[in-house]
Tab-separated table of C-alpha atoms in Angstrom:
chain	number	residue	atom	x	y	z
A	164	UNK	CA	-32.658	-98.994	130.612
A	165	UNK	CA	-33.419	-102.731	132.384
A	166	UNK	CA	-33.456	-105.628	130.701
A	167	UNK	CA	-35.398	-106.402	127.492
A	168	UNK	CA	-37.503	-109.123	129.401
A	169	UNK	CA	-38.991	-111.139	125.431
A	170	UNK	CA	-39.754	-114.402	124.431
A	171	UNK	CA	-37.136	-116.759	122.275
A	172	UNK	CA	-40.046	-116.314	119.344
A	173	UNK	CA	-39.426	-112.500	119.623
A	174	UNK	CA	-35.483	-112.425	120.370
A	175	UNK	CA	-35.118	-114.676	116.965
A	176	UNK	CA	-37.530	-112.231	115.346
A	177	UNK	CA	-35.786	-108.962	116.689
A	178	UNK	CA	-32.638	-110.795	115.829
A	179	UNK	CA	-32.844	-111.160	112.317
A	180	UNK	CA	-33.763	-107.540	111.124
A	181	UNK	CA	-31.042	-106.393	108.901
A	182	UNK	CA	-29.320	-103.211	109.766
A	183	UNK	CA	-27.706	-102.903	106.304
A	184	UNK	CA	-28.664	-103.393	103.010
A	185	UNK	CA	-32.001	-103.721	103.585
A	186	UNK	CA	-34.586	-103.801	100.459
A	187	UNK	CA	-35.263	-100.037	100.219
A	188	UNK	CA	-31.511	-99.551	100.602
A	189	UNK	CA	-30.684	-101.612	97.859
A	190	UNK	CA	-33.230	-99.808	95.463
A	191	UNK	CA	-32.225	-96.474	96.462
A	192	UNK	CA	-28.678	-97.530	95.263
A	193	UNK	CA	-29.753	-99.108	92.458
A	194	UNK	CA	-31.466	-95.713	91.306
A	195	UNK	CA	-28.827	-93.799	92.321
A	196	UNK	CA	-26.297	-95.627	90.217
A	197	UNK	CA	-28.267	-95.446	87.383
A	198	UNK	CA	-28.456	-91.915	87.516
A	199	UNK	CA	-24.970	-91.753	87.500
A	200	UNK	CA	-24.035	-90.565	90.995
A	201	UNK	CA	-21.639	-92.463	92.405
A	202	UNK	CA	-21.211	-93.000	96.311
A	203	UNK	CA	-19.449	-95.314	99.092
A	204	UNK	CA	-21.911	-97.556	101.621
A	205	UNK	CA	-21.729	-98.023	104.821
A	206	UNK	CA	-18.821	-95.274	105.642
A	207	UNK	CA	-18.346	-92.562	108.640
A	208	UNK	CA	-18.319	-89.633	107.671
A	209	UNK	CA	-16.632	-87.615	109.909
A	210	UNK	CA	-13.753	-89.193	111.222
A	211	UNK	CA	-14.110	-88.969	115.475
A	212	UNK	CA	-18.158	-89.446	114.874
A	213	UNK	CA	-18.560	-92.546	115.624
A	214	UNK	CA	-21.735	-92.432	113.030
A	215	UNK	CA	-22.250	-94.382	110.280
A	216	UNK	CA	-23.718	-92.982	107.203
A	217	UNK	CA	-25.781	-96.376	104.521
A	218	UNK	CA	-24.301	-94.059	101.582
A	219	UNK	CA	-21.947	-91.491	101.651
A	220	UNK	CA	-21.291	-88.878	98.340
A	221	UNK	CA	-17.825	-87.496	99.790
A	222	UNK	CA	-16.579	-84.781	97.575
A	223	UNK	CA	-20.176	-83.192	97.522
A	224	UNK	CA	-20.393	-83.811	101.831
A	225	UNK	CA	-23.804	-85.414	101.664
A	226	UNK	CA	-24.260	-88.419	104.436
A	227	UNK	CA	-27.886	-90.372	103.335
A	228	UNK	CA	-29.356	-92.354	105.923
A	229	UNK	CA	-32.368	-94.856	105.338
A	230	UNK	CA	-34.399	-94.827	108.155
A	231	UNK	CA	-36.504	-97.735	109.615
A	232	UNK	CA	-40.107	-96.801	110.860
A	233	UNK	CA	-40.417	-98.588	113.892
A	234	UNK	CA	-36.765	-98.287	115.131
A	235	UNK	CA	-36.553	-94.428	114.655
A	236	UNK	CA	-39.991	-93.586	115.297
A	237	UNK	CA	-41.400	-92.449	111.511
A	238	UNK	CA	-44.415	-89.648	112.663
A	239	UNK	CA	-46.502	-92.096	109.891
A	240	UNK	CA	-45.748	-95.142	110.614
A	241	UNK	CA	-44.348	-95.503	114.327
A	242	UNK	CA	-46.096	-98.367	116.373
A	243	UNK	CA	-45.800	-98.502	119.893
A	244	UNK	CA	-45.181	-101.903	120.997
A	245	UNK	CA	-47.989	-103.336	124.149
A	246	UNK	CA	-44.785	-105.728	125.221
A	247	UNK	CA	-42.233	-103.858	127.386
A	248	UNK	CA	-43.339	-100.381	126.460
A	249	UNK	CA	-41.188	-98.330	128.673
A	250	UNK	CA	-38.284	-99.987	127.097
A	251	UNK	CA	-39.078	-99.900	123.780
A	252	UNK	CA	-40.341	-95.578	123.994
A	253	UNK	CA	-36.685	-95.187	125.684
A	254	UNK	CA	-35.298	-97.091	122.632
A	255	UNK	CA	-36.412	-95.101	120.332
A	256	UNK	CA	-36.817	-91.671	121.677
A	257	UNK	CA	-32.749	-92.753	122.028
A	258	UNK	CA	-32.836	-93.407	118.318
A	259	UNK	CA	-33.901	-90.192	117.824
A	260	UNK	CA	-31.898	-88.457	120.212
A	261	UNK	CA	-28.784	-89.734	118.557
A	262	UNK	CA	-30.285	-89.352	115.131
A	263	UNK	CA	-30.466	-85.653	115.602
A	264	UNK	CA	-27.483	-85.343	117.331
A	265	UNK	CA	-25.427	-87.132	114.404
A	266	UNK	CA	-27.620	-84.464	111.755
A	267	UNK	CA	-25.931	-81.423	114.021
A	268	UNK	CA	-22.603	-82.973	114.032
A	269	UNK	CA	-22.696	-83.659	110.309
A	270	UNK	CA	-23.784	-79.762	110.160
A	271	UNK	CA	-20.760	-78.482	112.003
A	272	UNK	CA	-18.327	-80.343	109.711
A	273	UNK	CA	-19.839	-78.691	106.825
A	274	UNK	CA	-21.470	-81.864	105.685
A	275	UNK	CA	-25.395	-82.549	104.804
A	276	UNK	CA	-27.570	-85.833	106.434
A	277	UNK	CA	-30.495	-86.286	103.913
A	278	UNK	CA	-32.993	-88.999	105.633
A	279	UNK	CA	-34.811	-91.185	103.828
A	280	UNK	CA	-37.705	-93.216	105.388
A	281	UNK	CA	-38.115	-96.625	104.482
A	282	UNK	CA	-41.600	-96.180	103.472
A	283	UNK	CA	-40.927	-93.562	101.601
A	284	UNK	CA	-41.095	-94.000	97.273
A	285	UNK	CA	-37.188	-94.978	96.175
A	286	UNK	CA	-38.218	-92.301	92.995
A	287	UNK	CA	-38.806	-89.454	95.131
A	288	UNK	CA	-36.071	-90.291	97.522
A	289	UNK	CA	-33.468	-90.684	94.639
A	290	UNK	CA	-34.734	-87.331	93.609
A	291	UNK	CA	-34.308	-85.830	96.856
A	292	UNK	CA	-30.736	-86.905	97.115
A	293	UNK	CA	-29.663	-86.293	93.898
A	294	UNK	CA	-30.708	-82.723	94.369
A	295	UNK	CA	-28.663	-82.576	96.899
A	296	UNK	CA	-25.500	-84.075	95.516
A	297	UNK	CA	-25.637	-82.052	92.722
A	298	UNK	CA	-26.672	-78.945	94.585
A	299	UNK	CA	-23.021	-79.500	96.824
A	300	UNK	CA	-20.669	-80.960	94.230
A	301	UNK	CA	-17.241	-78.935	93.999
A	302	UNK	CA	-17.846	-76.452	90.763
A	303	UNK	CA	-15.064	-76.489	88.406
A	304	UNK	CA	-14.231	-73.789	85.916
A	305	UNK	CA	-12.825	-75.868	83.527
A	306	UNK	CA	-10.630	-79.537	82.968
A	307	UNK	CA	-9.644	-80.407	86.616
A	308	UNK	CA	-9.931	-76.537	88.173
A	309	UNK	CA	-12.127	-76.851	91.303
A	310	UNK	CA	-13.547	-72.570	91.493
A	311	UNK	CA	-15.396	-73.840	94.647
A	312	UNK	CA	-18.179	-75.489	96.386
A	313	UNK	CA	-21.945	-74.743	96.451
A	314	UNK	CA	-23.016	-73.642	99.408
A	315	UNK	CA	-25.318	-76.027	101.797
């Protein structure tokens, strides 16, 4: 990839998008929480995948990631910017690249990536991953006996 050849107006710009807890992030916890699920943020994983997951449900092996429109390329949403297009379609086709390559390794460790697009309703996506914490949490037979874990 050359150089990003910008402005100062757009570095600054490009320079001050947050990565982590952005607004939707924040809600999505929030609505998580107070549906009782409980979680860890910004944690790998899989140790050796050098992936970072916004929320992580551990015993239940579900990874959520909240996705950005423009940086990963949302089929909806996606603009293509007129400014240095060859470098910004290699950007993110790369952010999709590695996006689906973190989703198989996830898969091979026995764990589940849920994504979540930013422009997506924090109800529905709170939904979604609850479903699937509660479709993968360990089942217990009784006080403190684990019998198992739902299947993926």
């Amino acid at each position: 990839m050359e150089p990003l050849e910008s402005t100062p107006a757009v570095r600054a710009r490009m320079s001050r998008q947050k990565s982590k807890d952005t607004g939707i992030e924040l809600a999505l916890r929030r609505s998580l929480h107070a549906a009782g699920l409980r979680y860890r943020v910004h944690r790998r994983p899989v140790k050796g995948v050098r992936r970072e997951a916004d929320i992580v449900f551990g015993p239940a092996r579900v990874a959520v990631f909240v996705d950005g429109c423009f940086w990963h390329g949302c089929p909806l949403h996606a603009t293509w910017p007129r400014s240095n297009p060859e470098f910004w379609r290699a950007k993110i086709e790369g952010n999709r690249a590695r996006d689906r390559d973190t989703d198989a390794r996830l898969a091979e460790a026995g764990w589940l990536a849920v994504r979540v697009w930013e422009h997506e309703s924090v109800e529905e996506a709170a939904r979604r991953v609850g479903a699937a914490v509660r479709g993968r949490r360990p089942r217990t037979s009784g006080p403190g006996q684990t019998i198992g874990v739902s299947p993926p």
